[in-house]
Coordinates of C-alpha atoms in Angstrom, one line a residue:
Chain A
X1 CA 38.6 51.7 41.0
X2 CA 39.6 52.3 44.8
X3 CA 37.2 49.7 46.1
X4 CA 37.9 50.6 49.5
X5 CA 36.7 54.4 49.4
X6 CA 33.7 53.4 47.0
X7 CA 31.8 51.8 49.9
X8 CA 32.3 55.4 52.4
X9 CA 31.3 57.5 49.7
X10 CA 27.7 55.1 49.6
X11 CA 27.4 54.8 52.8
X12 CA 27.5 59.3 52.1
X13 CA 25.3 59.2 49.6
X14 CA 23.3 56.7 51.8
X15 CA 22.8 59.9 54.4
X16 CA 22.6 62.5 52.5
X17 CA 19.8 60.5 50.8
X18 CA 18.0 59.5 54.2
X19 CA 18.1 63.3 55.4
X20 CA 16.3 64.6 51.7
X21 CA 14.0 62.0 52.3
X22 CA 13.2 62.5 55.8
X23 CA 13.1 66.7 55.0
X24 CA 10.5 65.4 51.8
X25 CA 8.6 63.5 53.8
X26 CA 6.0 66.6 54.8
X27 CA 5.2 66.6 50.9
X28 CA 5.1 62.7 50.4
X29 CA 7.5 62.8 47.9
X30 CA 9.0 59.9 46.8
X31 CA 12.9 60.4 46.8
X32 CA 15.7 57.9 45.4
X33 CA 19.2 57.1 44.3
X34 CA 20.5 55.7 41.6
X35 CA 24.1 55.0 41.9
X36 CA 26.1 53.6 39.1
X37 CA 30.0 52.5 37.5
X38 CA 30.7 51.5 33.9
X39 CA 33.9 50.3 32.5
X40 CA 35.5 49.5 35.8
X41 CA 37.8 47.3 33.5
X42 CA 39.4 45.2 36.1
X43 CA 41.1 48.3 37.8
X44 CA 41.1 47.7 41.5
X45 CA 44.1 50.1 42.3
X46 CA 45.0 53.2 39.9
X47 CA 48.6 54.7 40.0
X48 CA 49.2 57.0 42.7
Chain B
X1 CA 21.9 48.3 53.6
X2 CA 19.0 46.7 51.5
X3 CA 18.1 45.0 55.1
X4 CA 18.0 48.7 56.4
X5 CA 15.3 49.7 53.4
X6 CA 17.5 52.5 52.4
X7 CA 16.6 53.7 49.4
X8 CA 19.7 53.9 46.7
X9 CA 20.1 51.4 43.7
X10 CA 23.6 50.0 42.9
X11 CA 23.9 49.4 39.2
X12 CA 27.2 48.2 36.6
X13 CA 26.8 48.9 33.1
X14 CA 29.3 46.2 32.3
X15 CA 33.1 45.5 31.2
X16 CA 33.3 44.9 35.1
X17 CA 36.2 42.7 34.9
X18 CA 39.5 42.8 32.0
X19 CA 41.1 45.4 30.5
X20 CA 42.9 43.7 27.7
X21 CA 43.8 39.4 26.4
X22 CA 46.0 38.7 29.3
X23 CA 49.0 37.6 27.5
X24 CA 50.9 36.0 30.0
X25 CA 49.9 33.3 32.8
X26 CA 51.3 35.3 35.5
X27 CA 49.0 38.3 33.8
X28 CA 46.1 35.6 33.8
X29 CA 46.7 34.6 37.3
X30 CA 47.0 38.4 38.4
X31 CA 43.4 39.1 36.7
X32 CA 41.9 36.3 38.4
X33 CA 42.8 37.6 41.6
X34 CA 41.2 41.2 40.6
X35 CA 38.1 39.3 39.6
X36 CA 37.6 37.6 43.1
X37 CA 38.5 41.0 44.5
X38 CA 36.1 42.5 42.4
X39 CA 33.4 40.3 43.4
X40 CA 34.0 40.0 46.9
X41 CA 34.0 44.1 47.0
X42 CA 30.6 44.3 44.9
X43 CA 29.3 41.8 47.2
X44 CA 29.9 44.0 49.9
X45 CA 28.8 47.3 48.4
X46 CA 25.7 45.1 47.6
X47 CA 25.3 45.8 43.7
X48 CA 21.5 45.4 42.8
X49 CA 22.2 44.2 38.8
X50 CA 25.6 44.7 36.9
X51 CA 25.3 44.3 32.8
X52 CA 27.8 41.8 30.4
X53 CA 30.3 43.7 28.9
X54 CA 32.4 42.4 25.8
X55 CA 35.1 42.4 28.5
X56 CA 33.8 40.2 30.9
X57 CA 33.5 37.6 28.4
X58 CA 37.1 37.5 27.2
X59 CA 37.5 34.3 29.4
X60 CA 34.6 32.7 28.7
X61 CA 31.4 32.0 28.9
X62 CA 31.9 29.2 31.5
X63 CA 34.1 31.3 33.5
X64 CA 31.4 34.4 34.0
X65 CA 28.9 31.5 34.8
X66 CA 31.4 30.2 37.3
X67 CA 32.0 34.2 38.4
X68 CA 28.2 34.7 38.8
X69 CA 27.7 31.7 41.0
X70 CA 30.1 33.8 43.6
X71 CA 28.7 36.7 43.2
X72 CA 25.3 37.5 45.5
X73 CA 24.1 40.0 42.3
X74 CA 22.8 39.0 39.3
X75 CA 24.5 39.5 36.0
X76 CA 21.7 40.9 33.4
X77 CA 21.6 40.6 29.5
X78 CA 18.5 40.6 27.5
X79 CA 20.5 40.1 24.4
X80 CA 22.8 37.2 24.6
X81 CA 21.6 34.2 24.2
X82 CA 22.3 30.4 23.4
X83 CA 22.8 30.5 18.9
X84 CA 20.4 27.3 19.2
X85 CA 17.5 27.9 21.5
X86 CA 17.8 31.6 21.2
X87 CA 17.0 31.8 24.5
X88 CA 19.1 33.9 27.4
X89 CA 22.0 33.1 29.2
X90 CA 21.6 35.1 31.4
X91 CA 18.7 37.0 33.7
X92 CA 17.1 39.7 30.9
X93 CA 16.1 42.1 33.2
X94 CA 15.2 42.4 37.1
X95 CA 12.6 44.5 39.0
X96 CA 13.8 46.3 42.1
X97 CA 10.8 48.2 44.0
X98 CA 12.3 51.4 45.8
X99 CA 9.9 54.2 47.6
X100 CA 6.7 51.9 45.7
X101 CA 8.1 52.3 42.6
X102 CA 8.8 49.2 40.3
X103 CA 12.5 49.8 38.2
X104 CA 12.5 47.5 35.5
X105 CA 16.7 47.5 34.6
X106 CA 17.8 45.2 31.8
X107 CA 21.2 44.8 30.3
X108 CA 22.3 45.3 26.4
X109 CA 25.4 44.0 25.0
X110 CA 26.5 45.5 21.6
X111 CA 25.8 42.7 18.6
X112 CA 28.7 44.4 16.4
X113 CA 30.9 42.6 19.1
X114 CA 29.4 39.1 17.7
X115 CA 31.7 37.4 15.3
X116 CA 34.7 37.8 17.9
X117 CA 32.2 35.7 20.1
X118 CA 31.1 33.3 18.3
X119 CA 34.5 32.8 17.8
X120 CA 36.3 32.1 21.1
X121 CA 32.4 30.4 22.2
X122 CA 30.4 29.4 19.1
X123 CA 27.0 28.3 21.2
X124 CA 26.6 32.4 22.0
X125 CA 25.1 34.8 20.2
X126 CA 23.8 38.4 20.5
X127 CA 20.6 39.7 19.2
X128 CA 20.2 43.2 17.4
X129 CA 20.0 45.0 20.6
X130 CA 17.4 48.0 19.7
X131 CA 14.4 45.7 18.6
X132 CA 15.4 43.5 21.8
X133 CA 15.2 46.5 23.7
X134 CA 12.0 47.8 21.8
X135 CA 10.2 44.2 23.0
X136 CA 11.4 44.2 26.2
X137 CA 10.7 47.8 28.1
X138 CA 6.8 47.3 26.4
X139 CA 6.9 43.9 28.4
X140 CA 8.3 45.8 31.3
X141 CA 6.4 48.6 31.4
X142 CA 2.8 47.2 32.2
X143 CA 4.7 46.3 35.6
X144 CA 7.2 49.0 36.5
X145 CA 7.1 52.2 36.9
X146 CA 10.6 53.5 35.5
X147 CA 12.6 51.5 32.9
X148 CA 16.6 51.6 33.3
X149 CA 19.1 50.5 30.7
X150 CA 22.2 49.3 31.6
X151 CA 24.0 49.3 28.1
X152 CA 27.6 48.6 26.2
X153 CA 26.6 49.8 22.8
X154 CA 28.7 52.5 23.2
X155 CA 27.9 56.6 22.8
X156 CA 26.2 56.7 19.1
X157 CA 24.2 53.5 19.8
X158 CA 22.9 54.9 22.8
X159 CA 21.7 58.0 21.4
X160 CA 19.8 55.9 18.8
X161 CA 18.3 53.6 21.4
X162 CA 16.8 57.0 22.6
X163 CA 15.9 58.1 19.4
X164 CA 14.0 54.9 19.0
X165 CA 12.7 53.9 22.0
X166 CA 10.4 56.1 24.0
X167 CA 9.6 53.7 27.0
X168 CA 12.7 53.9 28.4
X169 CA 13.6 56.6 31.4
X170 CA 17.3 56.1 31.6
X171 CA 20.2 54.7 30.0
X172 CA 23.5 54.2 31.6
X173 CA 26.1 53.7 29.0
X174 CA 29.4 52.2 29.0
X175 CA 31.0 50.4 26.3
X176 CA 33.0 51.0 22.9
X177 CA 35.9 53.4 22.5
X178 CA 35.3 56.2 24.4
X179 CA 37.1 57.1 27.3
X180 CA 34.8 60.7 27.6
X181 CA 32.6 61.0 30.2
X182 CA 28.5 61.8 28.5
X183 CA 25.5 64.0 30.1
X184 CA 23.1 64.1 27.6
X185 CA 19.5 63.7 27.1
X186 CA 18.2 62.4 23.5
X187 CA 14.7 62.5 23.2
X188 CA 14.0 63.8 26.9
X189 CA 16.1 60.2 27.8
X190 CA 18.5 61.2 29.7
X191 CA 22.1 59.1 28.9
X192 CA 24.9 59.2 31.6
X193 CA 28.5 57.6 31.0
X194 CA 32.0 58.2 33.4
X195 CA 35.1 57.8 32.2
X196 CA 36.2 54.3 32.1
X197 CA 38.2 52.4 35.4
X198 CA 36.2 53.1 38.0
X199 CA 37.5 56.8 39.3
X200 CA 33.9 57.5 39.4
X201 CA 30.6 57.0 40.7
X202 CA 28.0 58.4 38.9
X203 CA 24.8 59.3 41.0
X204 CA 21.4 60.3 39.8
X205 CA 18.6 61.7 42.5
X206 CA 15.4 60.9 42.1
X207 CA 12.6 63.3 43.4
X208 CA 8.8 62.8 42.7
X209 CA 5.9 64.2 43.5
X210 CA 3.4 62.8 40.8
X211 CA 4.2 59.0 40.7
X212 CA 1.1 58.1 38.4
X213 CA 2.2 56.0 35.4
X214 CA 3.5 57.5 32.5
X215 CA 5.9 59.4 35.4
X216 CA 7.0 62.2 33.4
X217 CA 10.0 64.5 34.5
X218 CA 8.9 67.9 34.2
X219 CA 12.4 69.0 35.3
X220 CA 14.4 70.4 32.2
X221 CA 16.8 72.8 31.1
X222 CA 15.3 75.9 33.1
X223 CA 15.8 74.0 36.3
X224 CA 19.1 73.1 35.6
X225 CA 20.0 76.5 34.0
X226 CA 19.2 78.1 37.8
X227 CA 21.4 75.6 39.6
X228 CA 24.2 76.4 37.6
X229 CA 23.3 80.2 38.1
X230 CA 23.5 79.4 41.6
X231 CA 26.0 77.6 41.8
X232 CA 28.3 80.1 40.3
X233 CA 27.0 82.9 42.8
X234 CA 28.0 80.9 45.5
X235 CA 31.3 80.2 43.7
X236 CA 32.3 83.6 43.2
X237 CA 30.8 84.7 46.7
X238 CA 33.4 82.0 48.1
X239 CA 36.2 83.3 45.9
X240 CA 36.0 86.8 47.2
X241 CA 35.5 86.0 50.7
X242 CA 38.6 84.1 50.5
X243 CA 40.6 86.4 48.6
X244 CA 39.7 89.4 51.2
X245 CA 40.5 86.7 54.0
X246 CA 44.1 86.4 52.4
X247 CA 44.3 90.0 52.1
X248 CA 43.3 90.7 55.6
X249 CA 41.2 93.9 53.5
X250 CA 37.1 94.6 53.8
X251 CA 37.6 96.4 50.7
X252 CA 34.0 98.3 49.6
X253 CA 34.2 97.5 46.5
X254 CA 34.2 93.8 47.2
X255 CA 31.9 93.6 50.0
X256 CA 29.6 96.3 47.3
X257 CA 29.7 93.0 45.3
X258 CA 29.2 89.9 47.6
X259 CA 26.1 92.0 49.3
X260 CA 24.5 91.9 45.2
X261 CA 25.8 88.5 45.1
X262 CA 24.2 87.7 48.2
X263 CA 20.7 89.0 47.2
X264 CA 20.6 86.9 44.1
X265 CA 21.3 84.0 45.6
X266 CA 18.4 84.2 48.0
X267 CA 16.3 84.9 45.0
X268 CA 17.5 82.4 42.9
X269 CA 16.9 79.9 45.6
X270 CA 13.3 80.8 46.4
X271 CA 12.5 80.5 42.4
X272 CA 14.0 76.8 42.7
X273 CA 11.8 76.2 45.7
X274 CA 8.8 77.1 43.7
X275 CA 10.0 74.6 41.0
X276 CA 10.1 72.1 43.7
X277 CA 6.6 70.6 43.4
X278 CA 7.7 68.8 40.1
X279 CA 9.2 65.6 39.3
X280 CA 13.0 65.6 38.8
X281 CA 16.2 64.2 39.2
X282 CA 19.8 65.4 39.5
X283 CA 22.8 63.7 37.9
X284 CA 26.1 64.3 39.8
X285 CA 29.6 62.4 39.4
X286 CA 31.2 62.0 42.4
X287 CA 35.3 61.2 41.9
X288 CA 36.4 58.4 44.2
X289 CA 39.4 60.6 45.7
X290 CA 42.4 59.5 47.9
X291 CA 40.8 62.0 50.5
X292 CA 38.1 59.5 51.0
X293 CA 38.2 57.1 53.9
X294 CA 38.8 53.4 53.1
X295 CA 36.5 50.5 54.1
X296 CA 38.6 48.8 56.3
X297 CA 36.9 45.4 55.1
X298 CA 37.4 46.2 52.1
X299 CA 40.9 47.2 52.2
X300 CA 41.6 43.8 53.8
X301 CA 40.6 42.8 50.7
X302 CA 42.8 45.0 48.7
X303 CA 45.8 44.3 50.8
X304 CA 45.3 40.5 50.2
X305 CA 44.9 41.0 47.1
X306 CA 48.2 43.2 46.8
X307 CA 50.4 40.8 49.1
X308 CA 48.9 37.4 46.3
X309 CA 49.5 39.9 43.4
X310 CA 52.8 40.7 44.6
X311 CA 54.1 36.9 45.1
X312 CA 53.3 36.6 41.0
X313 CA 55.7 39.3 40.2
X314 CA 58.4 39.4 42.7
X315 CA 60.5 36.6 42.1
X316 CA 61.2 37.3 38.8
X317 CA 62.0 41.1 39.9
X318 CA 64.6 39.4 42.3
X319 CA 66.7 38.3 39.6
X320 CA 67.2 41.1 37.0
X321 CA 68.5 43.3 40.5
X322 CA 71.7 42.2 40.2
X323 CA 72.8 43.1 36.7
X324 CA 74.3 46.6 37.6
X325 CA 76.6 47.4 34.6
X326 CA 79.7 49.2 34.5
X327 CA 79.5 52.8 33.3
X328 CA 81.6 52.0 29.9
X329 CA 80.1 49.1 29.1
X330 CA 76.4 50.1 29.7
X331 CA 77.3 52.7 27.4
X332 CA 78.3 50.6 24.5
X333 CA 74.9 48.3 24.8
X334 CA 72.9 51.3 23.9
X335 CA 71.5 50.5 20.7
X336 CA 73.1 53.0 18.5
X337 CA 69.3 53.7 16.5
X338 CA 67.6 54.3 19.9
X339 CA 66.5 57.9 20.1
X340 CA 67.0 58.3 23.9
X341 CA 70.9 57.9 24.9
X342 CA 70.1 57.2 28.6
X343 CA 71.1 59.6 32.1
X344 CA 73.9 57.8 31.6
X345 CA 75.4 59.2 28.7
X346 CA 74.1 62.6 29.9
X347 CA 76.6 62.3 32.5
X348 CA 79.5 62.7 30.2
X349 CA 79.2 66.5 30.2
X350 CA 76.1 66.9 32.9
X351 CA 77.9 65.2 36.0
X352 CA 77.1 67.2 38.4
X353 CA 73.6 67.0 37.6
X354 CA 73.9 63.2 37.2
X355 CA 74.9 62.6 40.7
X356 CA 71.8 64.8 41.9
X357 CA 69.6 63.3 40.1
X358 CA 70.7 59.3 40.9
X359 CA 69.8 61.0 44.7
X360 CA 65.9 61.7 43.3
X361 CA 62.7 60.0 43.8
X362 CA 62.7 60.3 39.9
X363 CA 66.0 58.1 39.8
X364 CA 64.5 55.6 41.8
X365 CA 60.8 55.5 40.4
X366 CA 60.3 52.4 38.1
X367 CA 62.1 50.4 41.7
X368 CA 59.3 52.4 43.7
X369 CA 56.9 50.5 41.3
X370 CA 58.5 46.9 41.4
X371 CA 58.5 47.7 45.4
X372 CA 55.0 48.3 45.2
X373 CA 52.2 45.6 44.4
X374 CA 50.7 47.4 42.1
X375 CA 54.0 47.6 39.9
X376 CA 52.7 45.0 37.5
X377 CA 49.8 48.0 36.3
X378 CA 51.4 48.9 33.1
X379 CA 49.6 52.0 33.0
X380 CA 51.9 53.3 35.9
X381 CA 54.9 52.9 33.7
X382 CA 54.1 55.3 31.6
X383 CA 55.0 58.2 34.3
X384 CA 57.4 55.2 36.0
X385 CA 60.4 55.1 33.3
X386 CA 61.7 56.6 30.4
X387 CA 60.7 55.9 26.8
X388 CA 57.3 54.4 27.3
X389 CA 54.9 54.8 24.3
X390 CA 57.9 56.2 22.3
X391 CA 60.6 53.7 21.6
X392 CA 57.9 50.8 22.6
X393 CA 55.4 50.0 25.3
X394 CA 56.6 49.1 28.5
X395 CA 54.0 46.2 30.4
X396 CA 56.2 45.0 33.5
X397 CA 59.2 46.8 34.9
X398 CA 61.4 44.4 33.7
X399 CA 60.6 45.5 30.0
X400 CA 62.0 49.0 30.6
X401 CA 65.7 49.2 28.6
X402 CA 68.5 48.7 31.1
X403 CA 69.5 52.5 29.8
X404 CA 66.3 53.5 30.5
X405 CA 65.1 52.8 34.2
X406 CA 63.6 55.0 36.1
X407 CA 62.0 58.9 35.2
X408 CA 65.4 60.3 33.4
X409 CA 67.0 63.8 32.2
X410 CA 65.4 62.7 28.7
X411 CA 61.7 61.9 30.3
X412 CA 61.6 65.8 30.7
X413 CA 64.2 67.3 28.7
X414 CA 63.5 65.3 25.4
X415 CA 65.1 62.8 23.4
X416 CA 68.9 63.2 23.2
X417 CA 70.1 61.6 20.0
X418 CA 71.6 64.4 18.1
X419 CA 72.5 66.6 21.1
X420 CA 74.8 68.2 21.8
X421 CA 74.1 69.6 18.0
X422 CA 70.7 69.2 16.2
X423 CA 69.0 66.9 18.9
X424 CA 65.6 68.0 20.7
X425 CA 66.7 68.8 24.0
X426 CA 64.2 71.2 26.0
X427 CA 66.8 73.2 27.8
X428 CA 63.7 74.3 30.0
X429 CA 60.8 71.9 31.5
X430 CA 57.8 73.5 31.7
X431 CA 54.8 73.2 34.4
X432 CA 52.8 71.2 31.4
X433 CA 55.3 68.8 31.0
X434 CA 55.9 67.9 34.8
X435 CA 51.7 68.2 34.9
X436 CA 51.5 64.9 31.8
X437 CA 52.8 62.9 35.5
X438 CA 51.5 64.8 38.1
X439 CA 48.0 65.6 37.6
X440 CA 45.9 66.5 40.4
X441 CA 44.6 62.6 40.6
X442 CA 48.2 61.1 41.5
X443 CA 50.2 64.1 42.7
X444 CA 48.1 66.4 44.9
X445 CA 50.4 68.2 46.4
X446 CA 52.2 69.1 43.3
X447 CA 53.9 72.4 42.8
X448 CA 56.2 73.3 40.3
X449 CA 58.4 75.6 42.0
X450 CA 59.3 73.6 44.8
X451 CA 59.1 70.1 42.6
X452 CA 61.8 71.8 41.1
X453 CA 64.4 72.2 43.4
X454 CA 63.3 68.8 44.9
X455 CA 64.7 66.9 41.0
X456 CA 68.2 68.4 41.2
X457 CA 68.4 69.3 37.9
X458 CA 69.1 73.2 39.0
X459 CA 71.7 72.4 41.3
X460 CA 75.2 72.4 39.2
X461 CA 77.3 72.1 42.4

């Protein structure tokens, strides 16, 4: 896992997630993110 | 983030921290540092609930207890408990409230895994994990909204879990042998599973309308069907823009087609408006790519944690440089039953080629790894060297045969025992063979062609 470009891409998901909500808001929807990882294993820095 | 009431859920469905036994103290010392890194990084990211894998128990019980008091997220198992009081080690479950929803997320740890346990830490044991699981999301649903399972059972245990168990709303796998990636839904549960070691984040968007307990997701197939018609519209509409851009041609018969292509897409997207009053939710992995921008705290991290790795391996590295061989006598050391006969003895009738080559990154590539902190990943050997996974497997550099350093004529060509005569030798190397190395992940900017000339191998002056 590159733990250092997991954080940007959240932070990403993080506004594009803010920006559905706010353009939801108008039908009170209720709008969320799960974001997961399984088997990480240990890796902190593939090949490459 | 949390303090910021955004609204995303960070969840681990386990085997967060080892690979494999760490044979080795230096390997033990090495994994400890990738624990703390680990930790320190989720900290950051600000996990809400990460599951107990087999794997993070290979060292321990006390040493996961020790790892959770660092760790500002709770570990989660409903099904491991202490063999005498039966009761958990660990938190069963927790209840996050996001957008006034309560998720109730436990974890599940796979009891087929047990005798190994019991083993290595005889007070554990692990209960059957569907009738845990049955008892627990009834418990948890009179108080949450949405039930997530965070499970290692692996893929056939999930899809019975779903089969069984209609209270739960999502289960995020992980665990046993597979290495595939899973999108499924059982029983109108959907199941999600990446590939293993972290090269992706999986994401799931949650969109509701009707929030009124039992929340069903009226989204289904027909939903998803549209997006993927969409989706390749826009696709093909991209394709032929480009291709007329390359061109520099507005030919008719192409614009004929992107007008059509146009026109369905804008009817295709008002039918998924129309869909948009239901409840639904969107599941999307997202590969963590070198293209993304680093954290720079957290690559602080990972640079400390490369410059400590680094001081476990590099002494050792220091000695074995100097035992250069003369050409004869390296020669005669090659075990006469070994398949691969070294660049070396390709050299006796391929010399030209042999002096281009020792000029190559390729010549040079299992040094690039000991020159690299991340050279003690035995996983990078395997495209690092010559041999690896055929005449044995490689785990540090220092394993690789003297004969063998480096990515050699026989890592493309073949094995050359026999030749010149009835050996294997692949006279040509074709694109799949250079692709086993460089995949799209580790060598973007890959292209055969001019890979090629770069490897010397054509050049015979």
């Amino acid at each position: 896992m590159r733990l250092q470009k997991v954080f940007p891409l959240l932070i990403c998901i993080l506004i594009s997630n803010l920006t559905f909500t706010s353009m939801g808001q108008s039908t009170s929807k209720v709008q969320f993110s799960l974001v997961y990882t399984n088997d990480v294993l240990g890796e902190v820095e593939p090949c490459g | 983030m949390k303090k910021e009431g955004k609204k995303v859920l960070l969840l681990d469905t386990g085997n967060l921290l080892f690979r494999k036994p760490l044979q080795t103290e230096t390997k033990r010392r090495d994994a400890l540092l990738r624990v703390d890194l680990l930790i320190q990084s989720y900290n950051e990211m600000g996990y809400d609930a990460v599951n107990i894998g087999e794997k993070d128990l290979m060292m321990g019980l006390k040493f996961l207890s020790d790892v959770g008091q660092k760790a500002k997220f709770p570990f989660v198992s409903a099904n491991l408990v202490d063999k005498k009081t039966g009761k958990v080690i660990f938190k069963p479950y927790v209840i996050k409230e996001i957008g006034g929803l309560r998720i109730g997320i436990f974890g599940l740890l796979d009891d087929a895994f047990s005798p190994t346990l019991q083993e290595r830490d005889p007070g554990l044991s692990i209960l059957e994990p569907l009738s845990t699981s049955k008892a627990l999301a009834r418990s948890l649903r009179e108080n949450c909204d949405l039930i997530v399972v965070l499970s290692q059972l692996g893929e056939s245990k999930d899809r019975k879990l779903a089969r069984e168990n209609r209270e739960i709303d999502l289960i995020l796998g992980g665990g046993g042998e597979s290495k595939r990636a899973v999108m499924e839904r059982v029983n109108e549960i959907p199941i999600y599973r990446l590939e293993p070691r972290g090269g992706y984040l999986g994401r799931i968007d949650y969109s509701l309308v009707y929030t009124k307990k039992p929340i069903k997701f009226l989204i289904s197939s027909e939903r998803d069907e549209l997006e993927k018609r969409l989706e390749r519209l826009i696709t093909r509409s991209i394709q032929i823009k480009s291709d007329m851009a390359k061109s520099g041609k507005q030919e008719e018969m192409r614009i004929k087609e992107l007008k059509f292509l146009e026109l369905k897409q804008k009817e295709l997207e008002k039918t998924l408006i129309a869909l948009d009053d239901k409840n639904f939710y969107r599941h999307t992995p997202i590969p963590v790519q070198l293209s993304v921008k680093d954290d720079l705290k957290i690559i602080k991290a990972v640079e400390m944690y490369r410059a400590e790795s680094g001081k476990l391996y590099k002494p050792k590295l220091a000695a074995e440089a100097g035992k250069e061989l003369p050409e004869k006598e390296m020669i005669a050391r090659i075990p006469k039953e070994s398949t691969f006969v070294g660049a070396i003895s390709c050299k006796k009738c391929h010399e030209v080629n042999y002096r281009n080559w020792l000029k190559t990154k390729h010549a040079k590539a299992s040094q690039t790894i000991v020159a690299s902190p991340k050279y003690s990943q035995e996983e990078c050997l395997v495209c690092h060297s010559t041999g690896d996974g055929k005449i044995g497997e490689y785990v540090t550099v220092e394993e690789i045969p003297f004969y063998l350093q480096g990515v050699q004529c026989e890592a493309c060509h073949g094995e050359g025992k026999g030749h010149p005569g009835k050996g294997k030798i692949e006279r040509k190397v074709t694109l799949g063979a250079c692709r086993n190395c460089h995949t799209k992940d580790q060598s973007p900017t890959f292209n055969y062609m001019a890979y090629l000339e770069k490897i010397g191998c054509k050049i015979t002056k």
